[in-house]
Short mmCIF file of N, CA, C and O in Angstrom, two decimals:
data_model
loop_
_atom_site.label_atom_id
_atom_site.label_comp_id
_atom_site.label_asym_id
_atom_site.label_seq_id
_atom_site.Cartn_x
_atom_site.Cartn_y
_atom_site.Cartn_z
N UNK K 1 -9.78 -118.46 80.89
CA UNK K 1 -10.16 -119.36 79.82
C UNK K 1 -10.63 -120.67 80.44
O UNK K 1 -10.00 -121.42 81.20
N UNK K 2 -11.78 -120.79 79.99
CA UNK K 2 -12.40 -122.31 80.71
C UNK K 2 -11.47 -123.30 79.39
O UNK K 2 -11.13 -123.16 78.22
N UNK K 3 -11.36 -124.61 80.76
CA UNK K 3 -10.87 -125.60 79.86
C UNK K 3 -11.72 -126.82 80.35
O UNK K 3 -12.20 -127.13 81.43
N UNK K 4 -11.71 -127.55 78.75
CA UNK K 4 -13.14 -128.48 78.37
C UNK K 4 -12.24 -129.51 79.36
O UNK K 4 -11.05 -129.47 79.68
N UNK K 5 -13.51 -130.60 79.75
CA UNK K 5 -13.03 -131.73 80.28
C UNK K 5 -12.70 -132.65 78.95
O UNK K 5 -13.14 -132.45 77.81
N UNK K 6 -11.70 -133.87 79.44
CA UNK K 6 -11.45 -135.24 78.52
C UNK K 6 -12.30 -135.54 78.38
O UNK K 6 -13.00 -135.46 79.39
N UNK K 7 -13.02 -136.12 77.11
CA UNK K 7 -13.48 -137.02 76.89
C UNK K 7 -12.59 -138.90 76.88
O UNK K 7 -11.65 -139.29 76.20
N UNK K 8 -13.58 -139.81 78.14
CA UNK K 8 -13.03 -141.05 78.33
C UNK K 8 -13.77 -141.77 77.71
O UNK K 8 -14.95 -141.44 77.59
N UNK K 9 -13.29 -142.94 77.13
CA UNK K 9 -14.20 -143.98 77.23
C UNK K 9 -13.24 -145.21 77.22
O UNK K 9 -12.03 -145.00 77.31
N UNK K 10 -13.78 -146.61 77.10
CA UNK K 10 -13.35 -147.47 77.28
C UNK K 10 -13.40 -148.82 75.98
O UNK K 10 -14.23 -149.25 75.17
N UNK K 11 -11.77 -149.18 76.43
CA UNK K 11 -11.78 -150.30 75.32
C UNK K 11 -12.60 -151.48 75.83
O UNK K 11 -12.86 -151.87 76.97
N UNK K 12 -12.98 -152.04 74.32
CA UNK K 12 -13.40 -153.24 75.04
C UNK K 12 -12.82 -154.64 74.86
O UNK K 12 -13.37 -155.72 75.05
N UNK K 13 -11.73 -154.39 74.50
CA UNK K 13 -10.59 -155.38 74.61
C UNK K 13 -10.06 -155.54 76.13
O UNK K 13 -10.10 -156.60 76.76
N UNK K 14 -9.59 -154.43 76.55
CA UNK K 14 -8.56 -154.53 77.81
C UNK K 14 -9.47 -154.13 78.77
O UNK K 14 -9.18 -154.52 79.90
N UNK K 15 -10.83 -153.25 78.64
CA UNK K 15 -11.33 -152.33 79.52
C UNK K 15 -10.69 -151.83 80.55
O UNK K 15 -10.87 -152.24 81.69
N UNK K 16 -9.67 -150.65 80.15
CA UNK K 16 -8.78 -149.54 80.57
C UNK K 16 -9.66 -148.64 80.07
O UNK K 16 -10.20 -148.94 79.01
N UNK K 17 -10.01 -147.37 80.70
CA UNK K 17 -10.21 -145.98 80.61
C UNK K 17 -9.17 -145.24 80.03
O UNK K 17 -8.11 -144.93 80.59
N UNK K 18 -9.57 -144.89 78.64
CA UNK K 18 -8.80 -143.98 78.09
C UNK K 18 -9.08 -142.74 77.50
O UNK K 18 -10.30 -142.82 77.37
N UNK K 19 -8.68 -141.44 76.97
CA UNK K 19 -9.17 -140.62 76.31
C UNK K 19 -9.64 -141.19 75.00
O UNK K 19 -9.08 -142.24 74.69
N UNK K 20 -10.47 -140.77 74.22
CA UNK K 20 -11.09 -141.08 73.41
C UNK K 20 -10.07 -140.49 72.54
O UNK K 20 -10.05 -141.54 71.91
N UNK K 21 -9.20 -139.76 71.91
CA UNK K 21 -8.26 -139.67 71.46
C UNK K 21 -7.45 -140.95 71.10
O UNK K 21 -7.00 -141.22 69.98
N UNK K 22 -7.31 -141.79 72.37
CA UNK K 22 -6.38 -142.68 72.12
C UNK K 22 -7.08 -143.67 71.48
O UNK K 22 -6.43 -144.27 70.63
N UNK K 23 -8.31 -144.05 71.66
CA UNK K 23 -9.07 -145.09 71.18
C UNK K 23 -9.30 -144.73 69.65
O UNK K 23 -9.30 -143.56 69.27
N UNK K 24 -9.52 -145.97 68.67
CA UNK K 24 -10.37 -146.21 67.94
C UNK K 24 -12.26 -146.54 67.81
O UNK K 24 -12.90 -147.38 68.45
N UNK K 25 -12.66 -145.79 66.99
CA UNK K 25 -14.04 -146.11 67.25
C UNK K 25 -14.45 -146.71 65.81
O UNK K 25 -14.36 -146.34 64.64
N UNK K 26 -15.10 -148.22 66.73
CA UNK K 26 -15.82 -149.03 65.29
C UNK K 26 -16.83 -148.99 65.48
O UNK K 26 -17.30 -148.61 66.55
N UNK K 27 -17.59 -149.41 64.34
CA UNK K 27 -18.89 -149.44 63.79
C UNK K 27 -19.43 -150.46 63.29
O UNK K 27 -18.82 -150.86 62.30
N UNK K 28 -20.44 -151.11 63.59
CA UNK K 28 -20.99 -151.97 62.47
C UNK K 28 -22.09 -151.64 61.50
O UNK K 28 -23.19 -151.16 61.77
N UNK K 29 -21.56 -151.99 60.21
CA UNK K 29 -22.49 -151.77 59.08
C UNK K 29 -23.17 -153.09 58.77
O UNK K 29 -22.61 -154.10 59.21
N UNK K 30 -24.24 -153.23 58.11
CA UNK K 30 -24.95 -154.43 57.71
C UNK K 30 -23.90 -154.55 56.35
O UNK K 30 -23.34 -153.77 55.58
N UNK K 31 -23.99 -155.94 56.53
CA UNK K 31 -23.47 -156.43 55.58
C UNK K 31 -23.87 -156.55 53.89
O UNK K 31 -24.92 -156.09 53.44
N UNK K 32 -22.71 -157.32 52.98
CA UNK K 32 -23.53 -157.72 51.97
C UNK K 32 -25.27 -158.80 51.89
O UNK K 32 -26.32 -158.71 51.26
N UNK K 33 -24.80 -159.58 52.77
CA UNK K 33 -25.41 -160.56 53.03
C UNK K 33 -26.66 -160.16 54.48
O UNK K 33 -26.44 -159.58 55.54
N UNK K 34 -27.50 -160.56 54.12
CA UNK K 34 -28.61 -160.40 55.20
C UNK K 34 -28.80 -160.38 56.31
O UNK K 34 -29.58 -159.68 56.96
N UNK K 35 -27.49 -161.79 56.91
CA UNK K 35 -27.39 -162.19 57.92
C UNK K 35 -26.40 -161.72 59.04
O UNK K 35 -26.40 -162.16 60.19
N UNK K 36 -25.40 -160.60 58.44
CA UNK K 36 -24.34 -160.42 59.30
C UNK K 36 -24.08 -158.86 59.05
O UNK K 36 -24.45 -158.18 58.10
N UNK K 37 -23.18 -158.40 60.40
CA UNK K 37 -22.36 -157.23 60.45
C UNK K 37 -21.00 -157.47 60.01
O UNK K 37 -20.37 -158.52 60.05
N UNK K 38 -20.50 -155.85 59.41
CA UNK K 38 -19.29 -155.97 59.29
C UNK K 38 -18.45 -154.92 59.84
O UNK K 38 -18.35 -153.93 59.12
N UNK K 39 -17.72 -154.89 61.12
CA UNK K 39 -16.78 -154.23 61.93
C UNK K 39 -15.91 -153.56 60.82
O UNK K 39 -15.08 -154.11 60.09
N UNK K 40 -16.36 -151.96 60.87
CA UNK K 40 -15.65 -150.39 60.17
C UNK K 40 -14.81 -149.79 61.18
O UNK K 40 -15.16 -149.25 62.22
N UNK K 41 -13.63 -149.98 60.70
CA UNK K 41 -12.37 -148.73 61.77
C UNK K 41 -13.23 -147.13 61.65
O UNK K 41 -13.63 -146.88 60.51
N UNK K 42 -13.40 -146.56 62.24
CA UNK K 42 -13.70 -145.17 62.18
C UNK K 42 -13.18 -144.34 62.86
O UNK K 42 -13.89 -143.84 63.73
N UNK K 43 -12.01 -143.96 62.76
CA UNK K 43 -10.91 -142.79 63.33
C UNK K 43 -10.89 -141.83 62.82
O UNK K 43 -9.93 -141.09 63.06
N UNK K 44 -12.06 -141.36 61.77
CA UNK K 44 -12.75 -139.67 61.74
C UNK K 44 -13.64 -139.39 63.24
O UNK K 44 -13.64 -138.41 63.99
N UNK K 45 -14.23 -140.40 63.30
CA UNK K 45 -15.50 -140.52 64.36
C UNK K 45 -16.79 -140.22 64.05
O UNK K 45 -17.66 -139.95 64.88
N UNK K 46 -16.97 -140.27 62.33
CA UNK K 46 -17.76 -139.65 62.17
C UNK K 46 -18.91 -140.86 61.33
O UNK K 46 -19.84 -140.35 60.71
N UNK K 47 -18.80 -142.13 61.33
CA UNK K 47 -19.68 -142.48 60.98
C UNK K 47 -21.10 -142.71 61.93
O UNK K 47 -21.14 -142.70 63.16
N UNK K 48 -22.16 -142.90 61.04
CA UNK K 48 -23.85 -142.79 61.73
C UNK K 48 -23.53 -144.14 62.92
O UNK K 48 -22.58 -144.92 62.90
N UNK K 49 -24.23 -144.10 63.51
CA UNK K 49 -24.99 -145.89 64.35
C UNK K 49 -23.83 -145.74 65.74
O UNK K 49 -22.84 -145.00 65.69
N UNK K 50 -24.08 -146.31 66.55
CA UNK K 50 -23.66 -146.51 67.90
C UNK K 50 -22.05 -147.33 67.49
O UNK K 50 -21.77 -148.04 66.52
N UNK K 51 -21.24 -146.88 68.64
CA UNK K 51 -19.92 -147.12 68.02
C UNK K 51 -19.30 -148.00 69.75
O UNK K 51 -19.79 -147.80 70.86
N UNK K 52 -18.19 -148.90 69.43
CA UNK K 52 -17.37 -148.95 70.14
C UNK K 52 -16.39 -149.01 70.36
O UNK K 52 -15.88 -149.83 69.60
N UNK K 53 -15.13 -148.31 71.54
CA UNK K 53 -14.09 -147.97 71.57
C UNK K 53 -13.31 -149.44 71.59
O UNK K 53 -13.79 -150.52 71.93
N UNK K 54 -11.89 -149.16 71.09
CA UNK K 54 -10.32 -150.28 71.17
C UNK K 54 -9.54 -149.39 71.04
O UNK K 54 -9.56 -148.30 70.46
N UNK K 55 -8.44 -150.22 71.95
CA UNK K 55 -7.04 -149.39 71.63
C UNK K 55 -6.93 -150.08 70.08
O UNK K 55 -7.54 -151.07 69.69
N UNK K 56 -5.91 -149.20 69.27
CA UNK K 56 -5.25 -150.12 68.07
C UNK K 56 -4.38 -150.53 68.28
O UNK K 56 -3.29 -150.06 67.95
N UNK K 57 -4.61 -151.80 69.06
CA UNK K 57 -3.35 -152.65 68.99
C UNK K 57 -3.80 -154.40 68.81
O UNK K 57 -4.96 -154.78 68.98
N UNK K 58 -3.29 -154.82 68.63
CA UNK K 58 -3.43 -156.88 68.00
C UNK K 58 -3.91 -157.26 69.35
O UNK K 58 -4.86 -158.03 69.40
N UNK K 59 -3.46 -156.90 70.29
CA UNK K 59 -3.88 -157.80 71.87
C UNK K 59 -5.12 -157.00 71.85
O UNK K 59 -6.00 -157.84 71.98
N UNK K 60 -5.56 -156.09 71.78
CA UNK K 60 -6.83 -155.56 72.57
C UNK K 60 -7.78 -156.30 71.49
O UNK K 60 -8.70 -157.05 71.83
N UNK K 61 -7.48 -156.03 70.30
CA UNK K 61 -8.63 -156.59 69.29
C UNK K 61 -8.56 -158.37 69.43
O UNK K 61 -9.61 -159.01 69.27
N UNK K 62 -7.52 -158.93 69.66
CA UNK K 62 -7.80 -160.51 69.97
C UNK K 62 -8.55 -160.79 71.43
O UNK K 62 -9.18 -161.82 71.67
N UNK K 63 -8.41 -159.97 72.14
CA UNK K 63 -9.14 -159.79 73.31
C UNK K 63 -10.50 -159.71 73.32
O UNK K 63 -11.22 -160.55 73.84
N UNK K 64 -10.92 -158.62 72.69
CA UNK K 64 -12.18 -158.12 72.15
C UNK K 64 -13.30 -159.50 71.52
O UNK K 64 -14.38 -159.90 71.96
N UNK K 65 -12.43 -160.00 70.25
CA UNK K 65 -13.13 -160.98 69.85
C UNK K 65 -12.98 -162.08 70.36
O UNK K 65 -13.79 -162.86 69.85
N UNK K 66 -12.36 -162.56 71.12
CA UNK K 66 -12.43 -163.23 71.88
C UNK K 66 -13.96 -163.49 73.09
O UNK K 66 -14.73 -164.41 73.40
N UNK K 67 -13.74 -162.21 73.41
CA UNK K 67 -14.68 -161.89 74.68
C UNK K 67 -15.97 -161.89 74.40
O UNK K 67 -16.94 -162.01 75.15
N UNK K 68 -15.89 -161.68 72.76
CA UNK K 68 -16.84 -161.46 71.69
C UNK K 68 -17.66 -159.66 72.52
O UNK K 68 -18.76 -159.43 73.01
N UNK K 69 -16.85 -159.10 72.37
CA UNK K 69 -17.17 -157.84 73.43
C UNK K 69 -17.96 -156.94 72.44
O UNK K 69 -18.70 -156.10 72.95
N UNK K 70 -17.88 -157.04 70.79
CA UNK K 70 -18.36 -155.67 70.25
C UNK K 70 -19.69 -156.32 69.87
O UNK K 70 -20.39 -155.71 69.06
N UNK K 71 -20.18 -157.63 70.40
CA UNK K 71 -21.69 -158.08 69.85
C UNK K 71 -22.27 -157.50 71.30
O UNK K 71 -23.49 -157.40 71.17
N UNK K 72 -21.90 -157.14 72.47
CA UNK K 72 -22.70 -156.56 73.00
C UNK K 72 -22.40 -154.88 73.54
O UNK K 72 -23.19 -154.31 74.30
N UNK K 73 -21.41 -154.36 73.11
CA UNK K 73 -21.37 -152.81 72.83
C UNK K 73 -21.85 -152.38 71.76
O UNK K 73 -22.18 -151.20 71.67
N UNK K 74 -21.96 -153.08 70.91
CA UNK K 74 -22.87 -152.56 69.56
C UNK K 74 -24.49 -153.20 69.44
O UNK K 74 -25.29 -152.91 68.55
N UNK K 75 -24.70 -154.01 70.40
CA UNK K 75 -25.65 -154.29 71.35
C UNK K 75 -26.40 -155.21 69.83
O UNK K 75 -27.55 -155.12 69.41
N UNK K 76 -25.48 -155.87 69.40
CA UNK K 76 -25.94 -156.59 68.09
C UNK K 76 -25.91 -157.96 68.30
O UNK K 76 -24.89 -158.44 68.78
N UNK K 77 -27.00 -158.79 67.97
CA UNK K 77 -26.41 -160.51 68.09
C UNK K 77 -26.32 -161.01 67.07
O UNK K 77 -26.06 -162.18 67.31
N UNK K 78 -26.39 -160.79 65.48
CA UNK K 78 -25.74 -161.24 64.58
C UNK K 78 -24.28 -161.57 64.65
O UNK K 78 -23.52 -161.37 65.60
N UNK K 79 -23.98 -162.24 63.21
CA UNK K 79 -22.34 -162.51 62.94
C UNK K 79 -21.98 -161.56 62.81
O UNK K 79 -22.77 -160.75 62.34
N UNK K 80 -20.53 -161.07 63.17
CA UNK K 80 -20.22 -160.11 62.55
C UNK K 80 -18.24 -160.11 61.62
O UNK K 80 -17.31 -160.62 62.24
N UNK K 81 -18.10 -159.73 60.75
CA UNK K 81 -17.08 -160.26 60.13
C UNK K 81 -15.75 -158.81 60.36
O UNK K 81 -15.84 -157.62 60.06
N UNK K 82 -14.96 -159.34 60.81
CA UNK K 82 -13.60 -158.28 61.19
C UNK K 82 -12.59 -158.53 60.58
O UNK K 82 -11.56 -158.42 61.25
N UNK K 83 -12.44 -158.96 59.11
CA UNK K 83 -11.78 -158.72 59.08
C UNK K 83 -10.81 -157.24 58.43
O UNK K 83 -9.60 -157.05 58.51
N UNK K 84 -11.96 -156.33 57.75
CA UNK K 84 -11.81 -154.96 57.74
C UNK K 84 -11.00 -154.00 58.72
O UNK K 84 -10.20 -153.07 58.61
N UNK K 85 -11.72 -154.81 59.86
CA UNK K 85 -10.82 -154.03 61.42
C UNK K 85 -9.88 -154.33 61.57
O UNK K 85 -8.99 -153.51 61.81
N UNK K 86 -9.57 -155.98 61.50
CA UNK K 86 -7.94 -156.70 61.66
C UNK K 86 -7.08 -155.74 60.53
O UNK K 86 -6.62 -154.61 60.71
N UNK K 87 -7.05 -156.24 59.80
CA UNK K 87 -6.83 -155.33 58.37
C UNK K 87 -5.81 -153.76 58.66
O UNK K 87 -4.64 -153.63 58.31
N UNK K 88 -6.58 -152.78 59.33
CA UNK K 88 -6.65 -152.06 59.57
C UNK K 88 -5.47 -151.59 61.19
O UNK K 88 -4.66 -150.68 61.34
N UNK K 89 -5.88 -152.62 62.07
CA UNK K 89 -5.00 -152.52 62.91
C UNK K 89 -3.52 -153.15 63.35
O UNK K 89 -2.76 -152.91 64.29
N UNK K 90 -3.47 -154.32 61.92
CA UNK K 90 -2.44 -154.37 61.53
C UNK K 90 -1.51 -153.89 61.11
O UNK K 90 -0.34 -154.11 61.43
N UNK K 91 -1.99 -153.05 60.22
CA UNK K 91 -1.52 -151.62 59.09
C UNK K 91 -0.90 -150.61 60.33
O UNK K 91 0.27 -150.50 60.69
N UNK K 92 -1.84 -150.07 60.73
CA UNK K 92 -2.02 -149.34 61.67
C UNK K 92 -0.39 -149.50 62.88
O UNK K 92 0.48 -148.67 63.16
N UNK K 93 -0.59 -150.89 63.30
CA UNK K 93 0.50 -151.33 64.01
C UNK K 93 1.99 -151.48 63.65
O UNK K 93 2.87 -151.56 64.51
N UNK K 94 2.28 -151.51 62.09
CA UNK K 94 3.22 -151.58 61.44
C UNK K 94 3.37 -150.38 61.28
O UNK K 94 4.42 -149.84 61.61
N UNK K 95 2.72 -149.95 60.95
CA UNK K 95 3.09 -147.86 60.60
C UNK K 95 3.87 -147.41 61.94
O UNK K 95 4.87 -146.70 61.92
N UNK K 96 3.38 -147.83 62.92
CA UNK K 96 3.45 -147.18 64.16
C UNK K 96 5.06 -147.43 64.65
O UNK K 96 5.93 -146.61 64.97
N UNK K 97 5.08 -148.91 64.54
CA UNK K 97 6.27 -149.54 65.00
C UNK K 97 7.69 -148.98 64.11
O UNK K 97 8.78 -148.82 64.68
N UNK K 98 7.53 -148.79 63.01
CA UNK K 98 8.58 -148.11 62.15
C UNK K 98 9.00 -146.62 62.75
O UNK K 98 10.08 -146.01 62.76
N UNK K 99 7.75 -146.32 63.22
CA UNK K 99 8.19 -144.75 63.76
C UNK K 99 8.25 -144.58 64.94
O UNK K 99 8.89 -143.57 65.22
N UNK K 100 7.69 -145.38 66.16
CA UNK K 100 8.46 -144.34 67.30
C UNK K 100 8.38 -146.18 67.96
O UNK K 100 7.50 -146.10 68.82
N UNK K 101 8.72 -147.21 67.93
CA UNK K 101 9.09 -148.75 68.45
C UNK K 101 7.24 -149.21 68.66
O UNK K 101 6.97 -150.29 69.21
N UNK K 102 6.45 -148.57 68.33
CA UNK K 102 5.08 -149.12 68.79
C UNK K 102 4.33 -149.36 69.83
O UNK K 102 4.89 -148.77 70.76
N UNK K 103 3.25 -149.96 70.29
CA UNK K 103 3.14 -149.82 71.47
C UNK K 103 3.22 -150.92 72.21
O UNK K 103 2.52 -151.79 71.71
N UNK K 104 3.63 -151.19 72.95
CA UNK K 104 3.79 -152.51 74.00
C UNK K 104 2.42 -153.16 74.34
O UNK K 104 2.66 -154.26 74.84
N UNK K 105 1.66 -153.04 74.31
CA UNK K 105 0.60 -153.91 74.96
C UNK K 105 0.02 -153.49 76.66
O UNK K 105 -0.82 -153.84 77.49
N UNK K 106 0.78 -152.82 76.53
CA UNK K 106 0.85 -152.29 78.36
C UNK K 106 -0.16 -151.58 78.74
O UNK K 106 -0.04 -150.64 77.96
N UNK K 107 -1.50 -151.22 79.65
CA UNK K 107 -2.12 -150.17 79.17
C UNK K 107 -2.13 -150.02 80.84
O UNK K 107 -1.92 -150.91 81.66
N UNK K 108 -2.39 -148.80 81.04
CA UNK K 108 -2.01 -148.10 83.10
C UNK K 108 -3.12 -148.86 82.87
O UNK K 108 -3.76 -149.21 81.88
N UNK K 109 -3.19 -149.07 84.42
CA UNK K 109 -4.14 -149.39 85.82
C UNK K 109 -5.42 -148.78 85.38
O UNK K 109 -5.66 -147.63 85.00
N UNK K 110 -6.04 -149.59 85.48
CA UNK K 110 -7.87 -148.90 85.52
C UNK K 110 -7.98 -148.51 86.83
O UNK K 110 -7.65 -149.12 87.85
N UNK K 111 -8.62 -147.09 86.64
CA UNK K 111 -8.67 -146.16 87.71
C UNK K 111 -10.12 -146.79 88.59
O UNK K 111 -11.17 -147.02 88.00
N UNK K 112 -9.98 -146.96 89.73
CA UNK K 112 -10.85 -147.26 90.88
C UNK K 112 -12.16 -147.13 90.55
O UNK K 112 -12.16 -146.61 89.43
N UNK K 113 -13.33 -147.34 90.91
CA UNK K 113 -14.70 -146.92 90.80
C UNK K 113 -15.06 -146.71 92.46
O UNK K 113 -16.18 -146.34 92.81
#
């Protein structure tokens, strides 16, 4: 039985190499307004347009926007408004923490190049 390789990719909060499993993949949709994007959680994986990976956790996404990292993985220079994503990985983080203590913030060693 052949077995498939992992699919990796990378957050762009912490930029750690992870299975794409572990990541979240967002999206930006155009907004109401003319002028801006608005950052979509997509953990079907199935929405249209170029996507980029985060862990779900509060440090990688304050990281992220910070770094302002998803205006150039989504290779967009508009505004773009998160708080849909915050939203989301808040939720997300509270669910988590009730059931198995959550995740620490910790992410392994980025593997060598």
């Amino acid at each position: 039985m052949v077995r498939r390789a992992e699919v990796v990719r990378t957050c762009v909060g912490c930029r750690n190499r992870a299975s794409a499993t572990e990541l979240l993949r967002v999206v930006a949709i155009s907004g109401a307004e003319a002028t801006g994007y608005q950052l979509i959680p997509d953990p079907s994986r199935r929405l249209p347009g170029r996507g980029a990976h985060l862990h779900p956790d509060t440090a990688c996404l304050t990281q992220a926007l910070r770094k302002r990292a998803f205006g150039r993985a989504l290779r967009l220079s508009a505004g773009m408004d998160a708080t849909a994503l915050e939203r989301y990985v808040i939720d997300k983080n509270s669910a988590t923490r009730n059931v198995d203590g959550g995740h620490n913030g910790v992410h392994p060693r980025k593997q060598g190049r």
